[in-house]
Amino acid sequence: MHASPRTAGSSFTSTGWLYVLTGFGAVAQLAIGWPVLAAVHEANVLAAMVTSMLLAAALPVSVRRPQLGILLAAAGALLSALSVEASAGPWPWPVTTLLWYVFLVLLVAATAGWRMGLTAVLAGAFISALTLIPLLFLGFHPDSDAGSALGNAILCLSLTSAFLAIGSALRQLTSSRRQLVQERQLTAEEETKRRELQQRNRIAQELHDVVAHSLSVISVQATTAPYRLPGMDDPTRGEFETIAGSSRRALTEMRGLLAVLRGDDAAETAPQPTIADIPALVANARASGATVDLEIDPELLPLAGGDGTADAETPQATTGPGGPSAAGDWSAVVPPATGLTAYRTVQEAVSNALRHAPGAAIRVQVSVGDLIGVRVVNGPATRTLVVPAPGAGLGLKGLTERVTALGGTVASGPTPDGGFTVKARLPL
């Protein structure tokens, strides 16, 4: 991943103290550089003021726009060389100008990279050459003004080159530290993922030990019951076959869930149930002895409420008499995720009715129009289970999360006659 030249590998541009430091340097340049140029180096007061302002502005500007900062500093340095007296002190780089320009090179190299710092060094060398060439051509003796000016220019080039190296080293150091922090963060994230996978494996193992084993025992007992218990009549034999089939299907789904929890990429990818599998689900519930009525009608919308009145919130169906008349015909136009959610809604509602209202009549209504409507209502229990089957209260909660994730709505609650209703609307 590439970052901008001013931020890659450097923490300077992302910290507020850098602006404070450059602001302090700008104030110091105006407070010190201006009077020193005017009084010590005998520069014109107006020229000294403009020079100090250019050098002062170059520092904070270079934090975000190094090219403009270098241009301002170079203009200030050139104006300083042209305005001060060569005989009044170091020339063409007065002390204040040289110090602030060196600091600029350090700042640019540390924040924008060595290439931009080298540009600032070359700009300073160009200013030195631009001021020295006329002086040398004027014929001054090398041991006098020209010699000191040449030494001053060499000093400027040496200092800027040294601070270019220092700034580049600082940038490289901060870059290495930042990469180290990123590597530590990645390592911590990988460790977290590894722990999550270990936890999922433990959960999968617990599910296998607690649930899958019990389902296997139920399947084996139901399958072998006709051989272990001779003289069994046909209805009882069919009941045991239904129990064995249900346990095998539950075991198959449990194995798929365990594979997902273990993060097994080679897990079997069996097709998920769809809306077309709802009739088979209802038939399986009937085989357990429950009374389950199934109504699949494209013109059912709006679904009836718990009191038998029309549900005004549900839009009218647009499918006419010539539209689909069976769930299998709808599977081609219903998205897989929506069809799976409709199937799970019926499955959860019917399972709850069988568990909490034994012997009650169950009515399943499924309709397709502008949306999919699912309504499952059961009456009050007509008998008491020998062994109560309390639930954990997570089924309807999980169903609500599944439906709302698709942008649908779900409502559930008791009916006036002591039964229970589950209604869901799933957008197409």
Coordinates of C-alpha atoms in Angstrom, one line a residue:
M1 CA 0.0 0.0 0.0
H2 CA 1.5 3.3 -1.1
A3 CA 1.3 6.4 1.0
S4 CA 1.9 10.0 0.1
P5 CA 5.5 11.1 0.0
R6 CA 5.0 13.4 3.0
T7 CA 3.4 10.7 5.2
A8 CA 4.9 7.4 4.2
G9 CA 7.1 6.1 6.9
S10 CA 7.2 9.4 8.8
S11 CA 5.3 10.4 11.9
F12 CA 6.4 14.1 11.6
T13 CA 3.5 15.2 9.3
S14 CA 0.9 13.4 11.6
T15 CA 1.9 15.2 14.8
G16 CA 0.7 18.6 16.0
W17 CA 4.0 19.5 17.6
L18 CA 5.7 19.9 14.2
Y19 CA 3.3 22.8 13.5
V20 CA 4.2 24.3 16.9
L21 CA 7.9 23.9 16.2
T22 CA 7.8 25.5 12.7
G23 CA 5.5 28.2 14.0
F24 CA 8.1 29.0 16.7
G25 CA 10.8 29.0 14.1
A26 CA 8.8 31.5 11.9
V27 CA 8.3 33.8 14.9
A28 CA 12.0 33.6 15.8
Q29 CA 13.0 34.4 12.2
L30 CA 10.9 37.5 12.2
A31 CA 12.1 38.5 15.7
I32 CA 15.8 37.8 15.1
G33 CA 16.5 37.6 11.4
W34 CA 15.0 40.9 10.4
P35 CA 16.9 43.1 12.9
V36 CA 20.2 41.2 12.4
L37 CA 20.0 41.6 8.6
A38 CA 19.2 45.3 8.9
A39 CA 21.6 46.2 11.7
V40 CA 24.5 43.8 11.4
H41 CA 24.6 43.0 7.7
E42 CA 23.5 46.6 6.7
A43 CA 20.6 45.4 4.6
N44 CA 17.8 47.7 3.5
V45 CA 15.1 47.6 6.2
L46 CA 12.3 46.8 3.7
A47 CA 14.5 44.1 2.0
A48 CA 15.4 42.6 5.4
M49 CA 11.7 42.5 6.3
V50 CA 10.7 40.8 3.1
T51 CA 13.5 38.3 3.4
S52 CA 12.6 37.4 7.0
M53 CA 8.9 37.0 6.0
L54 CA 9.8 34.7 3.1
L55 CA 12.1 32.5 5.3
A56 CA 9.5 32.5 8.1
A57 CA 6.6 31.4 5.9
A58 CA 8.7 28.7 4.2
L59 CA 8.9 26.6 7.4
P60 CA 5.2 25.9 8.2
V61 CA 4.4 25.8 4.4
S62 CA 6.9 23.0 3.9
V63 CA 5.0 20.7 6.2
R64 CA 2.3 20.1 3.6
R65 CA 3.7 21.7 0.5
P66 CA 7.4 21.2 0.4
Q67 CA 7.8 22.5 -3.2
L68 CA 6.3 25.8 -2.3
G69 CA 8.3 26.0 0.9
I70 CA 11.6 25.4 -1.0
L71 CA 10.6 28.1 -3.5
L72 CA 9.9 30.6 -0.7
A73 CA 13.1 29.8 1.1
A74 CA 15.1 30.1 -2.1
A75 CA 13.6 33.4 -2.9
G76 CA 14.3 34.7 0.6
A77 CA 17.9 33.5 0.5
L78 CA 18.5 35.1 -2.9
L79 CA 17.0 38.4 -1.7
S80 CA 19.2 38.2 1.4
A81 CA 22.3 37.7 -0.7
L82 CA 21.4 40.7 -2.9
S83 CA 20.4 43.1 -0.1
V84 CA 23.2 42.6 2.5
E85 CA 26.7 44.1 2.2
A86 CA 29.4 41.6 1.3
S87 CA 31.9 43.3 3.6
A88 CA 29.6 43.4 6.6
G89 CA 29.8 39.7 7.5
P90 CA 29.3 36.2 6.0
W91 CA 28.1 36.5 2.4
P92 CA 26.1 35.3 0.4
W93 CA 24.7 33.3 3.3
P94 CA 24.3 35.4 6.4
V95 CA 24.2 33.5 9.6
T96 CA 20.4 33.8 10.2
T97 CA 19.6 33.0 6.6
L98 CA 21.9 30.0 6.6
L99 CA 20.5 28.6 9.9
W100 CA 16.9 28.8 8.7
Y101 CA 17.7 27.3 5.3
V102 CA 19.5 24.4 6.9
F103 CA 16.6 23.8 9.2
L104 CA 14.3 23.8 6.1
V105 CA 16.4 21.2 4.4
L106 CA 16.2 19.0 7.5
L107 CA 12.4 19.5 7.7
V108 CA 11.8 18.7 4.1
A109 CA 14.1 15.6 4.0
A110 CA 12.4 14.2 7.2
T111 CA 8.9 14.8 6.0
A112 CA 8.9 14.6 2.2
G113 CA 11.9 12.3 1.5
W114 CA 15.5 12.6 0.4
R115 CA 14.6 13.6 -3.2
M116 CA 12.8 16.7 -2.0
G117 CA 15.6 17.4 0.4
L118 CA 18.1 17.1 -2.4
T119 CA 16.1 19.6 -4.3
A120 CA 16.4 22.1 -1.5
V121 CA 20.2 21.5 -1.3
L122 CA 20.6 22.0 -5.1
A123 CA 18.4 25.2 -4.8
G124 CA 20.8 26.5 -2.2
A125 CA 23.8 25.6 -4.4
F126 CA 22.2 27.4 -7.4
I127 CA 21.8 30.5 -5.3
S128 CA 25.5 30.4 -4.3
A129 CA 26.6 30.0 -7.8
L130 CA 24.2 32.7 -9.0
T131 CA 25.8 35.2 -6.5
L132 CA 29.4 34.1 -6.8
I133 CA 29.8 34.1 -10.6
P134 CA 29.3 37.9 -10.9
L135 CA 31.7 38.4 -8.0
L136 CA 34.4 36.3 -9.6
F137 CA 34.0 37.9 -13.0
L138 CA 34.4 41.3 -11.4
G139 CA 38.0 40.4 -10.7
F140 CA 38.2 40.5 -6.9
H141 CA 41.3 38.9 -5.4
P142 CA 40.7 35.3 -4.2
D143 CA 42.2 36.0 -0.8
S144 CA 39.8 38.8 -0.1
D145 CA 36.0 39.0 -0.6
A146 CA 35.8 36.3 -3.2
G147 CA 37.7 33.8 -1.1
S148 CA 35.5 34.4 2.0
A149 CA 32.3 34.3 -0.2
L150 CA 33.5 31.0 -1.7
G151 CA 34.1 29.5 1.7
N152 CA 30.7 30.7 2.9
A153 CA 29.1 29.0 -0.1
I154 CA 31.0 25.8 0.5
L155 CA 30.0 25.9 4.2
C156 CA 26.3 26.2 3.1
L157 CA 26.6 23.3 0.8
S158 CA 28.3 21.1 3.4
L159 CA 25.8 21.9 6.1
T160 CA 22.7 21.4 3.9
S161 CA 24.2 18.1 2.7
A162 CA 24.8 16.9 6.2
F163 CA 21.3 17.9 7.4
L164 CA 19.9 16.2 4.3
A165 CA 21.6 12.9 5.5
I166 CA 20.3 13.5 9.0
G167 CA 16.7 14.2 7.8
S168 CA 16.8 11.1 5.5
A169 CA 18.0 8.9 8.4
L170 CA 15.3 10.2 10.7
R171 CA 12.7 9.5 8.0
Q172 CA 14.1 5.9 7.6
L173 CA 14.1 5.4 11.4
T174 CA 10.5 6.5 11.8
S175 CA 9.5 4.4 8.7
S176 CA 11.1 1.3 10.3
R177 CA 9.3 2.0 13.6
R178 CA 6.0 2.4 11.9
Q179 CA 6.4 -0.8 10.0
L180 CA 7.3 -2.5 13.2
V181 CA 4.1 -1.3 14.8
Q182 CA 2.1 -2.4 11.8
E183 CA 3.7 -5.9 12.0
R184 CA 2.9 -6.1 15.7
Q185 CA -0.7 -5.2 15.0
L186 CA -0.9 -7.8 12.2
T187 CA 0.6 -10.4 14.5
A188 CA -1.9 -9.5 17.3
E189 CA -4.8 -9.8 14.8
E190 CA -3.5 -13.2 13.6
E191 CA -3.2 -14.3 17.2
T192 CA -6.8 -13.2 17.9
K193 CA -8.0 -15.1 14.8
R194 CA -6.1 -18.2 15.9
R195 CA -7.7 -18.1 19.3
E196 CA -11.1 -17.6 17.7
L197 CA -10.5 -20.7 15.5
Q198 CA -9.4 -22.7 18.6
Q199 CA -12.6 -21.6 20.4
R200 CA -14.7 -22.6 17.5
N201 CA -13.0 -25.9 17.3
R202 CA -13.8 -26.4 21.0
I203 CA -17.4 -25.5 20.5
A204 CA -17.6 -27.9 17.5
Q205 CA -16.1 -30.7 19.6
E206 CA -18.7 -30.0 22.4
L207 CA -21.5 -30.0 19.9
H208 CA -20.3 -33.3 18.5
D209 CA -20.0 -34.9 21.9
V210 CA -23.3 -33.7 23.2
V211 CA -25.6 -33.5 20.2
A212 CA -24.2 -35.5 17.3
H213 CA -23.7 -38.6 19.5
S214 CA -27.2 -38.4 20.8
L215 CA -28.7 -38.1 17.3
S216 CA -26.7 -41.1 16.2
V217 CA -28.0 -43.1 19.0
I218 CA -31.6 -42.1 18.3
S219 CA -31.1 -42.9 14.6
V220 CA -29.7 -46.4 15.4
Q221 CA -32.4 -47.2 17.9
A222 CA -35.2 -46.1 15.6
T223 CA -33.7 -48.0 12.7
T224 CA -33.2 -51.2 14.6
A225 CA -36.5 -51.1 16.6
P226 CA -38.5 -53.2 14.1
Y227 CA -35.8 -56.0 14.4
R228 CA -35.4 -55.7 18.1
L229 CA -39.2 -55.5 18.8
P230 CA -40.9 -58.3 16.7
G231 CA -44.6 -58.1 16.1
M232 CA -44.7 -54.4 15.5
D233 CA -47.7 -53.2 13.5
D234 CA -47.3 -51.0 10.4
P235 CA -48.2 -47.6 12.0
T236 CA -45.6 -48.1 14.7
R237 CA -43.0 -49.3 12.2
G238 CA -43.7 -46.1 10.1
E239 CA -43.4 -44.0 13.2
F240 CA -39.9 -45.4 13.9
E241 CA -38.9 -44.9 10.3
T242 CA -40.0 -41.3 10.5
I243 CA -37.9 -40.8 13.7
A244 CA -34.9 -42.4 12.1
G245 CA -35.2 -40.2 9.0
S246 CA -35.6 -37.1 11.0
S247 CA -32.6 -37.9 13.2
R248 CA -30.5 -38.7 10.1
R249 CA -31.4 -35.3 8.5
A250 CA -30.6 -33.5 11.7
L251 CA -27.3 -35.3 12.0
T252 CA -26.4 -34.3 8.5
E253 CA -27.1 -30.7 9.2
M254 CA -25.2 -30.9 12.4
R255 CA -22.1 -32.3 10.6
G256 CA -22.3 -29.4 8.2
L257 CA -22.5 -27.0 11.1
L258 CA -19.5 -28.6 12.7
A259 CA -17.5 -28.3 9.5
V260 CA -18.3 -24.6 9.4
L261 CA -17.3 -24.1 13.0
R262 CA -14.0 -25.9 12.4
G263 CA -13.4 -23.6 9.4
D264 CA -13.0 -26.6 7.1
D265 CA -12.7 -25.3 3.5
A266 CA -13.3 -28.9 2.2
A267 CA -16.7 -29.1 3.9
E268 CA -19.5 -30.5 1.8
T269 CA -21.5 -27.9 0.1
A270 CA -25.0 -29.6 0.1
P271 CA -27.8 -27.4 -1.3
Q272 CA -29.6 -25.3 1.3
P273 CA -33.4 -25.8 1.7
T274 CA -35.5 -23.4 -0.3
I275 CA -39.2 -22.4 -0.4
A276 CA -39.8 -25.4 -2.6
D277 CA -38.9 -27.7 0.4
I278 CA -41.7 -26.3 2.6
P279 CA -44.2 -29.0 1.6
A280 CA -41.7 -31.8 2.4
L281 CA -41.1 -30.1 5.8
V282 CA -44.9 -30.1 6.5
A283 CA -45.2 -33.7 5.4
N284 CA -42.4 -34.6 7.8
A285 CA -44.3 -32.9 10.6
R286 CA -47.5 -34.7 9.7
A287 CA -45.6 -38.0 9.9
S288 CA -44.9 -37.3 13.5
G289 CA -48.6 -37.4 14.2
A290 CA -49.3 -33.6 14.2
T291 CA -52.2 -32.1 12.4
V292 CA -50.6 -29.6 10.0
D293 CA -52.5 -27.8 7.2
L294 CA -50.5 -26.1 4.4
E295 CA -51.9 -23.4 2.2
I296 CA -49.8 -22.2 -0.7
D297 CA -51.7 -19.6 -2.7
P298 CA -50.3 -16.6 -4.7
E299 CA -53.4 -14.7 -3.9
L300 CA -53.3 -15.1 -0.1
L301 CA -51.8 -11.6 0.5
P302 CA -52.7 -9.8 2.6
L303 CA -52.4 -12.5 5.2
A304 CA -55.0 -12.7 7.9
G305 CA -54.1 -11.5 11.3
G306 CA -54.4 -13.4 14.5
D307 CA -58.1 -12.6 14.8
G308 CA -58.9 -13.6 11.3
T309 CA -58.9 -10.0 9.9
A310 CA -56.9 -8.8 7.0
D311 CA -53.5 -7.5 7.7
A312 CA -53.4 -4.0 6.3
E313 CA -49.6 -3.7 6.4
T314 CA -49.1 -6.4 3.8
P315 CA -49.4 -5.2 0.2
Q316 CA -51.8 -6.9 -2.2
A317 CA -50.4 -9.7 -4.4
T318 CA -49.7 -9.0 -8.0
T319 CA -49.7 -12.6 -9.0
G320 CA -52.9 -13.5 -10.8
P321 CA -54.7 -16.8 -11.2
G322 CA -52.4 -17.7 -14.0
G323 CA -49.3 -17.3 -11.8
P324 CA -47.4 -19.9 -9.8
S325 CA -49.6 -22.3 -7.9
A326 CA -47.0 -24.4 -6.1
A327 CA -43.9 -23.7 -4.1
G328 CA -41.7 -25.5 -6.6
D329 CA -42.7 -23.0 -9.3
W330 CA -41.7 -20.1 -7.1
S331 CA -38.2 -21.4 -6.4
A332 CA -37.0 -20.0 -9.8
V333 CA -38.0 -16.5 -9.0
V334 CA -37.3 -16.4 -5.2
P335 CA -33.7 -15.5 -4.2
P336 CA -31.9 -18.4 -2.5
A337 CA -31.4 -16.4 0.8
T338 CA -35.0 -15.4 0.9
G339 CA -36.2 -18.9 0.2
L340 CA -34.0 -20.3 2.9
T341 CA -35.3 -17.7 5.4
A342 CA -38.9 -18.6 4.5
Y343 CA -38.1 -22.3 5.0
R344 CA -36.4 -21.6 8.4
T345 CA -39.4 -19.5 9.5
V346 CA -41.8 -22.3 8.9
Q347 CA -39.4 -24.8 10.4
E348 CA -38.9 -22.8 13.6
A349 CA -42.6 -22.0 14.0
V350 CA -43.7 -25.6 13.5
S351 CA -41.0 -26.9 15.8
N352 CA -42.1 -24.5 18.5
A353 CA -45.7 -25.6 18.1
L354 CA -44.8 -29.3 18.3
R355 CA -42.7 -28.6 21.4
H356 CA -44.9 -26.2 23.4
A357 CA -48.4 -27.1 22.1
P358 CA -48.6 -30.9 21.8
G359 CA -51.7 -32.0 20.0
A360 CA -52.6 -28.6 18.7
A361 CA -53.7 -28.1 15.1
I362 CA -51.1 -26.1 13.0
R363 CA -51.8 -24.0 10.0
V364 CA -49.1 -22.9 7.6
Q365 CA -49.8 -20.2 5.1
V366 CA -47.3 -19.2 2.4
S367 CA -48.0 -16.6 -0.2
V368 CA -45.9 -14.9 -2.9
G369 CA -46.8 -11.5 -4.4
D370 CA -44.9 -8.2 -4.0
L371 CA -43.2 -10.1 -1.2
I372 CA -43.2 -13.4 0.5
G373 CA -45.7 -13.8 3.4
V374 CA -45.3 -16.6 5.9
R375 CA -47.9 -17.2 8.6
V376 CA -47.8 -20.1 11.0
V377 CA -50.6 -20.3 13.7
N378 CA -51.3 -23.1 16.1
G379 CA -54.1 -23.6 18.6
P380 CA -53.8 -24.4 22.3
A381 CA -52.3 -27.7 23.5
T382 CA -54.7 -30.6 23.7
R383 CA -52.5 -32.9 25.7
T384 CA -49.5 -32.8 28.1
L385 CA -46.1 -34.1 27.3
V386 CA -44.8 -36.8 29.6
V387 CA -41.4 -35.1 29.5
P388 CA -41.6 -31.3 29.1
A389 CA -39.6 -29.8 26.3
P390 CA -38.6 -26.3 27.4
G391 CA -36.8 -24.1 24.9
A392 CA -33.8 -21.8 25.3
G393 CA -35.7 -18.8 23.9
L394 CA -33.1 -18.3 21.2
G395 CA -35.1 -19.7 18.2
L396 CA -37.4 -16.7 17.7
K397 CA -34.6 -14.3 18.4
G398 CA -32.4 -15.9 15.8
L399 CA -35.3 -16.0 13.4
T400 CA -35.9 -12.2 13.9
E401 CA -32.2 -11.5 13.2
R402 CA -32.3 -13.7 10.0
V403 CA -35.5 -11.9 8.7
T404 CA -34.4 -8.4 9.5
A405 CA -31.0 -9.0 7.8
L406 CA -33.0 -9.3 4.5
G407 CA -35.0 -6.2 5.2
G408 CA -38.1 -8.1 6.2
T409 CA -40.3 -8.0 9.3
V410 CA -41.4 -10.7 11.7
A411 CA -44.0 -10.6 14.5
S412 CA -45.1 -13.3 16.9
G413 CA -47.4 -13.5 19.9
P414 CA -50.3 -15.4 21.5
T415 CA -53.7 -15.6 19.9
P416 CA -57.0 -15.0 21.8
D417 CA -57.8 -18.7 22.0
G418 CA -54.5 -19.6 23.7
G419 CA -52.5 -20.5 20.6
F420 CA -49.5 -18.8 19.0
T421 CA -48.9 -17.0 15.7
V422 CA -45.7 -16.3 13.8
K423 CA -45.8 -14.0 10.8
A424 CA -43.0 -12.9 8.6
R425 CA -42.7 -10.7 5.5
L426 CA -39.7 -11.1 3.2
P427 CA -39.1 -8.7 0.3
L428 CA -38.3 -10.2 -3.1

